[in-house]
Coordinates of C-alpha atoms and ligand atoms in Angstrom, one line a residue:
Chain A
M1 CA -18.2 22.9 -61.9
S2 CA -17.2 21.3 -58.6
M3 CA -13.8 22.0 -57.0
V4 CA -11.4 19.2 -56.7
K5 CA -9.8 18.8 -53.3
L6 CA -6.1 18.2 -53.7
T7 CA -5.6 16.7 -50.3
K8 CA -3.5 13.6 -50.6
T9 CA -5.6 11.2 -48.7
E10 CA -4.4 7.6 -48.6
K11 CA -7.5 6.5 -50.5
R12 CA -6.6 8.8 -53.4
I13 CA -3.0 7.7 -53.4
A14 CA -4.0 4.0 -53.4
F15 CA -6.5 4.5 -56.3
R16 CA -4.0 6.3 -58.4
Q17 CA -1.3 3.7 -57.7
K18 CA -3.7 0.9 -58.7
V19 CA -4.3 2.6 -62.1
L20 CA -0.6 3.3 -62.5
D21 CA 0.1 -0.4 -61.8
L22 CA -2.4 -1.6 -64.4
A23 CA -1.8 1.0 -67.1
G24 CA 1.8 2.4 -66.7
A25 CA 3.5 5.0 -64.6
N26 CA 3.8 7.6 -67.4
I27 CA 0.2 8.8 -66.9
M28 CA 1.8 11.4 -64.7
R29 CA 3.4 13.0 -67.7
C30 CA 0.1 14.1 -69.3
Y31 CA 0.1 17.8 -70.0
Q32 CA -3.5 18.1 -71.0
C33 CA -3.0 18.9 -74.7
G34 CA -6.3 17.2 -75.5
E35 CA -5.1 15.3 -78.6
C36 CA -6.6 12.1 -77.2
S37 CA -10.1 13.6 -76.8
G38 CA -9.8 15.4 -80.2
G39 CA -9.4 12.1 -82.1
C40 CA -11.7 9.9 -80.0
P41 CA -14.7 8.9 -82.1
E42 CA -16.9 8.4 -79.0
S43 CA -16.0 11.6 -77.1
A44 CA -19.3 13.3 -77.9
V45 CA -21.3 10.9 -75.7
M46 CA -18.7 10.5 -72.9
D47 CA -19.4 11.9 -69.4
L48 CA -15.8 12.9 -69.2
L49 CA -13.4 13.3 -72.1
P50 CA -10.3 11.0 -72.2
N51 CA -8.0 13.9 -71.2
Q52 CA -10.2 14.7 -68.2
V53 CA -10.1 11.1 -67.1
I54 CA -6.3 11.2 -67.1
H55 CA -6.4 14.4 -65.1
K56 CA -8.7 12.9 -62.5
I57 CA -6.5 9.9 -62.2
Q58 CA -3.5 12.1 -61.6
L59 CA -5.4 13.5 -58.7
G60 CA -6.5 10.1 -57.5
D61 CA -10.1 11.0 -57.9
E62 CA -12.1 7.8 -57.8
S63 CA -15.3 9.4 -59.2
V64 CA -14.0 8.5 -62.7
L65 CA -15.4 5.1 -62.0
D66 CA -18.9 6.5 -62.0
T67 CA -18.6 7.9 -65.5
N68 CA -19.6 6.1 -68.7
T69 CA -16.3 7.1 -70.4
F70 CA -14.4 3.8 -70.1
W71 CA -17.5 1.7 -70.9
I72 CA -18.1 3.7 -74.1
C73 CA -14.5 3.4 -75.1
S74 CA -14.2 0.9 -77.9
S75 CA -10.4 0.3 -77.6
C76 CA -9.8 1.7 -81.0
L77 CA -6.3 3.0 -80.0
I78 CA -6.5 6.3 -81.8
C79 CA -5.7 8.2 -78.6
S80 CA -2.8 5.9 -77.7
A81 CA -1.4 6.2 -81.3
R82 CA -1.5 10.0 -81.1
C83 CA -0.6 11.0 -77.6
P84 CA 2.6 13.2 -77.8
K85 CA 3.7 12.0 -74.4
G86 CA 3.4 8.3 -75.3
I87 CA 0.6 7.6 -72.8
D88 CA -1.4 4.5 -73.6
I89 CA -4.9 6.0 -72.9
A90 CA -6.7 3.0 -74.2
K91 CA -4.9 1.0 -71.5
V92 CA -6.0 3.5 -68.9
M93 CA -9.6 2.9 -70.0
E94 CA -9.0 -0.9 -69.8
S95 CA -7.6 -0.5 -66.2
L96 CA -10.8 1.4 -65.2
R97 CA -12.9 -1.4 -66.7
E98 CA -10.8 -4.0 -64.9
I99 CA -11.1 -2.2 -61.6
S100 CA -14.9 -2.1 -62.0
L101 CA -15.3 -5.6 -63.3
R102 CA -13.2 -7.0 -60.4
A103 CA -15.6 -5.2 -58.0
K104 CA -18.3 -7.1 -59.8
K105 CA -19.7 -4.1 -61.7
S106 CA -20.7 -5.2 -65.2
Y107 CA -21.9 -3.0 -68.0
V108 CA -23.5 -5.8 -70.1
T109 CA -25.4 -8.8 -68.8
L110 CA -26.3 -11.8 -70.9
E111 CA -29.8 -11.8 -69.4
A112 CA -30.5 -8.3 -70.6
L113 CA -30.1 -9.3 -74.3
T114 CA -33.2 -10.4 -76.1
K115 CA -33.4 -13.6 -78.1
E116 CA -33.5 -11.7 -81.3
E117 CA -30.3 -9.8 -80.4
L118 CA -28.5 -13.0 -79.5
E119 CA -29.5 -14.6 -82.8
E120 CA -28.5 -11.5 -84.8
L121 CA -25.2 -10.7 -83.2
P122 CA -22.1 -12.5 -84.5
Q123 CA -19.7 -14.2 -82.1
I124 CA -17.0 -11.6 -82.6
A125 CA -19.4 -9.0 -81.2
L126 CA -20.7 -11.0 -78.3
I127 CA -17.3 -12.4 -77.2
S128 CA -15.6 -9.0 -77.4
S129 CA -18.4 -7.2 -75.5
F130 CA -18.4 -9.9 -72.8
K131 CA -14.7 -9.8 -72.5
K132 CA -14.6 -6.0 -72.1
Q133 CA -17.9 -5.3 -70.3
T134 CA -18.9 -8.2 -68.1
S135 CA -17.2 -9.6 -64.9
Chain B
M1 CA 4.5 -26.0 -106.5
T2 CA 1.7 -25.1 -104.1
E3 CA 3.0 -23.4 -101.0
K4 CA 1.3 -24.4 -97.7
I5 CA 0.7 -22.0 -94.8
A6 CA -1.0 -22.6 -91.5
Y7 CA -4.4 -20.9 -91.4
Y8 CA -6.4 -19.7 -88.4
P9 CA -10.0 -19.0 -89.5
G10 CA -11.3 -17.7 -86.2
C11 CA -14.7 -18.5 -84.8
T12 CA -16.7 -15.9 -86.7
A13 CA -15.3 -17.1 -90.0
K14 CA -17.0 -20.4 -89.3
S15 CA -20.4 -18.8 -88.8
Y16 CA -21.4 -15.2 -89.6
A17 CA -18.4 -14.6 -91.8
K18 CA -18.2 -18.0 -93.5
Y19 CA -18.0 -16.5 -96.9
M20 CA -14.9 -14.5 -95.8
D21 CA -13.3 -17.8 -95.0
L22 CA -14.5 -19.6 -98.2
T23 CA -13.4 -16.8 -100.5
A24 CA -10.1 -16.5 -98.7
R25 CA -9.3 -20.1 -99.5
E26 CA -10.4 -19.8 -103.1
V27 CA -8.4 -16.6 -103.7
M28 CA -5.2 -18.1 -102.2
K29 CA -5.6 -21.2 -104.5
K30 CA -5.5 -18.9 -107.5
F31 CA -2.0 -17.9 -106.3
D32 CA -0.9 -21.5 -105.6
I33 CA -1.0 -21.0 -101.8
E34 CA -2.9 -23.5 -99.8
L35 CA -4.4 -22.4 -96.5
V36 CA -4.0 -25.4 -94.1
E37 CA -6.4 -25.0 -91.2
L38 CA -4.9 -25.8 -87.8
T39 CA -5.9 -29.2 -86.8
R40 CA -7.0 -27.8 -83.4
W41 CA -7.7 -24.2 -82.6
T42 CA -9.6 -22.1 -80.1
C43 CA -11.1 -18.6 -80.2
C44 CA -8.4 -16.1 -79.7
G45 CA -10.5 -14.1 -77.3
T46 CA -11.1 -11.2 -79.7
F47 CA -9.3 -8.4 -78.0
F48 CA -5.7 -8.3 -76.8
G49 CA -5.8 -7.9 -73.0
L50 CA -4.4 -4.6 -72.0
A51 CA -4.2 -4.8 -68.2
E52 CA -0.6 -5.3 -67.0
D53 CA -1.4 -7.8 -64.3
N54 CA -3.9 -10.0 -66.2
L55 CA -2.2 -12.7 -68.3
T56 CA -5.1 -15.0 -68.6
S57 CA -6.2 -13.4 -71.9
Q58 CA -2.9 -14.3 -73.4
L59 CA -3.4 -18.0 -72.9
A60 CA -5.8 -18.5 -75.8
P61 CA -3.7 -16.8 -78.5
M62 CA -0.6 -18.5 -77.2
R63 CA -2.2 -21.9 -77.4
N64 CA -3.0 -21.3 -81.1
M65 CA 0.7 -20.6 -81.7
I66 CA 1.6 -23.8 -79.9
R67 CA -0.8 -25.7 -82.2
T68 CA 0.9 -24.0 -85.2
R69 CA 4.3 -25.4 -84.1
E70 CA 2.7 -28.8 -83.4
D71 CA 1.4 -28.9 -87.0
G72 CA 4.9 -28.2 -88.2
F73 CA 4.5 -24.6 -89.4
T74 CA 6.5 -21.5 -88.6
D75 CA 4.0 -19.1 -90.2
L76 CA 0.3 -18.5 -89.4
T77 CA -2.2 -16.4 -91.3
T78 CA -5.7 -15.2 -90.7
T79 CA -8.2 -13.0 -92.6
C80 CA -10.1 -11.6 -89.6
S81 CA -8.3 -8.4 -88.7
M82 CA -9.3 -8.7 -85.1
C83 CA -7.8 -12.2 -84.8
Y84 CA -4.7 -11.0 -86.5
N85 CA -4.3 -8.2 -84.0
T86 CA -4.8 -10.3 -81.0
L87 CA -2.5 -13.2 -82.1
K88 CA 0.2 -10.8 -83.3
R89 CA 0.2 -8.7 -80.1
A90 CA 0.2 -11.8 -77.9
N91 CA 3.1 -13.1 -79.9
I92 CA 5.1 -9.8 -79.6
L93 CA 4.5 -9.9 -75.8
I94 CA 6.0 -13.4 -75.6
Q95 CA 8.9 -12.3 -77.7
N96 CA 9.7 -9.2 -75.7
D97 CA 8.7 -10.0 -72.1
E98 CA 10.7 -12.9 -70.8
E99 CA 9.2 -12.8 -67.4
K100 CA 5.6 -12.9 -68.6
A101 CA 6.5 -15.6 -71.2
S102 CA 7.9 -17.9 -68.6
R103 CA 4.9 -17.4 -66.3
L104 CA 2.6 -18.3 -69.2
N105 CA 4.7 -21.3 -70.1
A106 CA 4.7 -22.4 -66.5
F107 CA 1.0 -22.1 -66.3
M108 CA 0.6 -24.3 -69.4
Y109 CA 3.0 -26.9 -68.1
E110 CA 1.2 -29.6 -70.1
E111 CA 2.2 -27.9 -73.4
E112 CA 5.6 -27.5 -75.1
D113 CA 7.3 -24.3 -74.1
Y114 CA 6.6 -21.5 -76.7
E115 CA 9.1 -18.7 -77.3
G116 CA 7.4 -16.5 -79.9
D117 CA 8.9 -18.1 -83.0
V118 CA 5.8 -18.2 -85.1
R119 CA 5.3 -15.4 -87.6
V120 CA 1.8 -14.1 -87.6
W121 CA 0.5 -12.6 -90.9
H122 CA -2.7 -10.9 -91.9
L123 CA -3.8 -12.5 -95.2
L124 CA -3.6 -9.3 -97.1
E125 CA 0.0 -8.7 -95.8
L126 CA 0.8 -12.2 -96.9
L127 CA -0.6 -11.7 -100.4
L128 CA 1.4 -8.5 -100.8
E129 CA 4.6 -10.2 -99.6
K130 CA 4.3 -13.5 -101.6
V131 CA 2.4 -12.4 -104.7
D132 CA 2.6 -8.5 -104.7
I133 CA 0.3 -6.1 -106.4
A134 CA 1.5 -6.7 -110.0
G135 CA 1.2 -10.5 -109.4
I136 CA -2.4 -10.0 -108.3
A137 CA -3.3 -7.8 -111.3
K138 CA -1.8 -10.4 -113.6
K139 CA -4.4 -13.0 -112.6
I140 CA -7.5 -10.8 -113.0
V141 CA -10.1 -12.3 -115.4
N142 CA -13.0 -10.1 -114.5
P143 CA -11.7 -6.6 -114.1
L144 CA -14.0 -4.6 -111.9
K145 CA -14.1 -1.7 -114.4
G146 CA -16.2 1.3 -113.4
L147 CA -16.8 0.1 -109.8
K148 CA -16.1 2.6 -107.1
V149 CA -14.9 1.0 -103.9
A150 CA -14.4 2.7 -100.6
P151 CA -11.6 1.1 -98.5
Y152 CA -12.4 0.7 -94.8
Y153 CA -9.5 -0.3 -92.5
G154 CA -11.0 0.2 -89.1
C155 CA -8.6 -0.2 -86.2
T156 CA -7.1 -3.5 -85.8
L157 CA -5.2 -3.7 -89.1
L158 CA -3.4 -0.5 -88.2
R159 CA -3.0 0.0 -84.5
P160 CA -0.9 -0.2 -82.5
K161 CA 2.1 0.6 -84.8
E162 CA 3.8 -2.6 -83.8
V163 CA 1.3 -4.6 -85.8
T164 CA 0.2 -2.2 -88.6
I165 CA 0.2 -3.9 -92.0
D166 CA 0.6 -0.5 -93.7
K167 CA 3.7 1.5 -93.3
N168 CA 1.6 4.7 -92.8
P169 CA -1.2 3.8 -90.4
E170 CA -2.6 7.4 -90.4
K171 CA -2.9 7.4 -94.2
P172 CA -2.8 3.8 -95.4
T173 CA -2.9 2.8 -99.0
I174 CA -2.8 -1.0 -99.2
L175 CA -6.5 -1.5 -99.7
S176 CA -6.6 1.2 -102.4
D177 CA -3.7 -0.4 -104.1
L178 CA -5.6 -3.7 -104.0
I179 CA -8.8 -2.1 -105.3
F180 CA -6.9 -0.6 -108.3
A181 CA -5.2 -3.9 -109.0
L182 CA -8.6 -5.5 -109.3
G183 CA -9.5 -3.0 -112.0
A184 CA -11.8 -0.9 -109.8
E185 CA -11.4 2.6 -108.6
A186 CA -10.7 3.4 -104.9
V187 CA -12.5 6.3 -103.3
E188 CA -11.0 7.1 -99.9
T189 CA -13.0 8.7 -97.1
P190 CA -11.9 10.5 -94.0
Y191 CA -13.4 7.8 -91.8
M192 CA -11.6 4.9 -93.3
T193 CA -9.2 4.5 -90.3
E194 CA -11.8 5.4 -87.7
C195 CA -13.5 2.9 -85.4
C196 CA -17.0 1.6 -86.3
G197 CA -17.9 1.3 -82.7
S198 CA -16.9 -2.3 -82.4
Y199 CA -18.4 -4.3 -79.4
L200 CA -20.5 -1.3 -78.4
T201 CA -22.9 -2.8 -81.0
V202 CA -24.1 -5.2 -78.3
K203 CA -25.2 -2.7 -75.6
D204 CA -25.1 0.6 -77.4
K205 CA -26.2 -0.1 -80.9
H206 CA -27.5 3.5 -81.3
L207 CA -23.9 4.7 -80.9
V208 CA -22.7 2.3 -83.6
A209 CA -25.7 3.3 -85.8
D210 CA -24.5 6.9 -85.5
R211 CA -21.0 5.8 -86.7
T212 CA -22.4 3.7 -89.5
N213 CA -24.4 6.7 -90.6
R214 CA -21.2 8.8 -90.8
I215 CA -19.0 6.2 -92.4
I216 CA -21.6 5.1 -95.0
G217 CA -22.7 8.7 -95.5
S218 CA -19.2 9.8 -96.3
A219 CA -18.8 7.0 -98.8
A220 CA -22.1 7.8 -100.4
R221 CA -21.1 11.5 -100.8
R222 CA -18.1 10.2 -102.8
E223 CA -20.4 8.1 -104.9
A224 CA -18.9 4.8 -103.7
D225 CA -20.7 1.7 -105.0
L226 CA -19.5 -0.4 -102.1
L227 CA -17.3 -0.6 -99.0
V228 CA -14.5 -3.2 -98.6
V229 CA -13.5 -4.5 -95.2
S230 CA -11.4 -7.3 -93.6
C231 CA -13.1 -7.7 -90.3
P232 CA -16.5 -9.5 -89.6
L233 CA -17.3 -7.0 -86.8
C234 CA -16.8 -4.0 -89.1
Q235 CA -18.9 -5.9 -91.7
F236 CA -21.7 -6.4 -89.3
N237 CA -21.7 -2.9 -87.9
L238 CA -21.5 -1.2 -91.3
D239 CA -23.9 -3.6 -93.1
R240 CA -26.5 -4.7 -90.6
R241 CA -26.5 -1.5 -88.6
Q242 CA -27.5 0.4 -91.7
K243 CA -31.0 -0.5 -90.6
E244 CA -30.7 1.4 -87.3
A245 CA -28.6 4.1 -89.0
R246 CA -31.6 4.7 -91.4
E247 CA -33.8 5.3 -88.4
L248 CA -31.4 8.2 -87.5
N249 CA -31.1 9.4 -91.1
S250 CA -33.8 8.3 -93.5
A251 CA -31.9 9.8 -96.4
L252 CA -28.9 7.5 -95.9
P253 CA -28.5 5.5 -99.2
E254 CA -27.9 1.7 -99.0
I255 CA -24.3 0.8 -99.7
P256 CA -23.2 -2.9 -99.6
V257 CA -20.2 -3.9 -97.4
V258 CA -18.0 -6.8 -98.7
Y259 CA -14.9 -8.6 -97.5
F260 CA -11.7 -7.9 -99.6
T261 CA -11.6 -11.6 -100.3
Q262 CA -15.1 -11.6 -101.8
L263 CA -14.1 -8.7 -104.1
M264 CA -10.9 -10.5 -105.1
A265 CA -12.7 -13.7 -105.8
L266 CA -15.1 -11.9 -108.1
A267 CA -12.2 -10.3 -110.0
L268 CA -10.4 -13.7 -110.1
G269 CA -13.4 -15.3 -111.8
V270 CA -15.0 -17.3 -108.9
D271 CA -18.7 -17.9 -109.6
V272 CA -20.7 -15.1 -108.1
K273 CA -23.1 -17.7 -106.6
E274 CA -20.2 -18.8 -104.4
L275 CA -19.5 -15.4 -102.9
G276 CA -22.2 -15.4 -100.3
F277 CA -23.8 -12.1 -101.4
H278 CA -27.2 -13.4 -100.5
E279 CA -26.3 -13.3 -96.8
H280 CA -25.7 -9.6 -96.8
Y281 CA -28.2 -7.1 -95.3
V282 CA -27.5 -4.8 -98.3
D283 CA -27.1 -7.1 -101.3
P284 CA -24.1 -6.1 -103.5
T285 CA -25.6 -7.9 -106.5
P286 CA -27.7 -5.0 -107.9
V287 CA -24.8 -2.5 -108.1
L288 CA -22.5 -5.2 -109.6
R289 CA -25.1 -5.9 -112.2
K290 CA -25.5 -2.2 -112.9
R291 CA -21.7 -2.0 -113.5
K292 CA -22.0 -5.1 -115.8
L293 CA -19.6 -7.2 -113.6
L294 CA -21.7 -10.3 -113.3
G295 CA -21.2 -11.7 -116.8
T296 CA -19.0 -14.7 -117.7
P297 CA -15.4 -13.9 -116.8
M298 CA -12.7 -14.2 -119.5
K299 CA -10.7 -17.5 -119.6
V300 CA -7.4 -15.7 -119.7
P301 CA -6.3 -12.9 -117.5
V302 CA -7.2 -9.5 -118.7
K303 CA -4.6 -6.7 -118.4
V304 CA -5.8 -4.2 -115.8
K305 CA -5.2 -0.6 -116.7
K306 CA -4.4 1.7 -113.8
Ligands
SF4_1 S1 -2.9 13.2 -75.7 FE1 -1.7 12.5 -74.0 S2 -0.8 14.3 -73.1 FE2 -2.4 15.0 -74.4 S3 -4.2 15.1 -73.0 FE3 -4.3 13.1 -73.9 S4 -3.1 11.9 -72.5 FE4 -2.6 13.9 -72.0
SF4_2 S1 -9.4 3.9 -77.4 FE1 -11.2 4.6 -76.3 S2 -10.7 6.6 -75.5 FE2 -9.2 6.1 -77.0 S3 -9.9 7.1 -78.9 FE3 -10.6 5.0 -78.9 S4 -12.6 5.1 -78.0 FE4 -11.6 7.0 -77.4
SF4_3 S1 -11.3 -12.4 -83.0 FE1 -13.1 -13.1 -83.3 S2 -13.5 -14.1 -84.9 FE2 -11.5 -13.9 -84.4 S3 -11.3 -15.8 -83.3 FE3 -11.4 -14.3 -81.9 S4 -13.5 -14.1 -81.5 FE4 -13.3 -15.3 -83.1
SF4_4 S1 -14.7 -3.8 -85.7 FE1 -14.6 -1.6 -85.6 S2 -13.4 -1.6 -83.8 FE2 -13.0 -3.3 -84.9 S3 -11.5 -3.3 -86.1 FE3 -13.3 -3.1 -87.1 S4 -13.4 -0.9 -87.0 FE4 -12.2 -1.3 -85.4

C-alpha cells in the first residue's frame, strides 16, 4: 500500500473544496465506519470502496478520479440512506462524475455501442447512462 | 363519477414499456379513475441531478409540472418509478429551496412561475390512497390463486426517504400487500430493495447480469413463479439480462418479470391477450397456464381469501 502524503498543498485543498461545494461540507464528518461500503451492491468490482473514496477526498487526493468507483456507482442511494453521519455518498459519487465529465472525460460513448445494442436498449437505459456517463 | 387525474407516462412507457402504460390505464378505469395524459410533456431526464451547482437537470421535470398546472390539474401521477422519483425530487427542491426555485423560474421566463404546488404520486401510492387494499380486493374477478409472486422494489420507489412510497423503506410491504389482495402469495427475497444495476446495463452489462443472477436466483430458491416490478429499467435488467445471466450461471431457471399493472389487469379480468406478455423475454404465459389462471374470469368479483 502506498503512503498518503498529508501535506496541505493548494492543489489538494482546491480539489477537496470542489467536491465539498458539489456534494456538501459534511463529508469531513465521516468516521470510516464502512456502512456505506457494506451495503453497496457494486463494491466487489470497485477499485476503491465508497468509504475509501470519502477518506481520499478528506485528504484532497485527486487520484480518486482515476478509479472506476464513481463510474460503477449506479446511484442506488443505499449508502446515503444508511450513513450514520448523514453523508450523501451518492452525491459525492455524482460530484466525481461531474468533475470528470466537465473535464471532457466520458465513460460511455455513443459510437462504441453496436447497432444491436442500440436497438435492444430501452430509452430509460440509454438516457440515464448518457446523463450519468457522457459529457 | 369518474375521477380524473393528470398522467405522465414517461418516454419508455410509450415504447419498450407500452404495456405498462396500457394496463395502467385499464386498471385505473376499473376503479373509476381516468388517467388524463398531459397534453404536452417531455422526458423527465431519468435521474434527479445530484450536483449542487447544476440546475439544468431540474428544468425538464419542472416543465412537466408547469404543463400539469396549465392543463388545470393539481395532482400528477406516473407508473414508471424512475420518473416518479425524478419528478417528486425536483418538486421537493422547488418547494424547499427558494433561491434555486427563483433561478429556475427566471431561466424559464417564457413560462408561468411555478412554486411546487403540484402533488406528485406514484400510481401504486395513488391506488392505495384512493381505493385502498380492501377496495382493490373487492374488484378481483380472476383471483391469482396458487401463484407465488416475488415483489421487487428496486431503488427509486424507496430512496431517498423524502420520496419513499412505503413507510418502511428498509422492509417495505406495499407490493406484498397488493400481491395478497390479488389472491396470489407474496414471496419476499433479501434482494427486493437492492439495485438491479440500473444504467450500468449500457456499458457494463456483465455487472448487471451478475445482479440479475442473484436477484432471479434468490426468487427461484423461494420457488417464485414470477417477479413483479414498477420500473421499465428493472424490467429490462431482470428480464432481458437473464440471457447474459445464464451465461454466468447455466443453472439459473427462467422466471418472468411483469409490471404490477399487468398483474393487476389479469386479476381484474382484462383479456390476457391485451397484457403484452408476448413482448417479454421470458414469457409469463406458461406459468400462468400451469396455475390455471388463463381461463375465463368470473363476471362478478370473487372474494379473495387472505
Ligand atoms: S457510512 Fe458514512 S460515516 Fe460510515 S464510512 Fe461511509 S461515509 Fe463514512
Ligand atoms: S449509490 Fe453508488 S456507492 Fe452508494 S451504494 Fe449505490 S452503487 Fe454504491
Ligand atoms: S425516467 Fe425514463 S421513462 Fe421516465 S420519462 Fe424519464 S427517461 Fe423516460
Ligand atoms: S432500475 Fe434498478 S436502479 Fe433503477 S430503480 Fe430499478 S432497481 Fe433501481
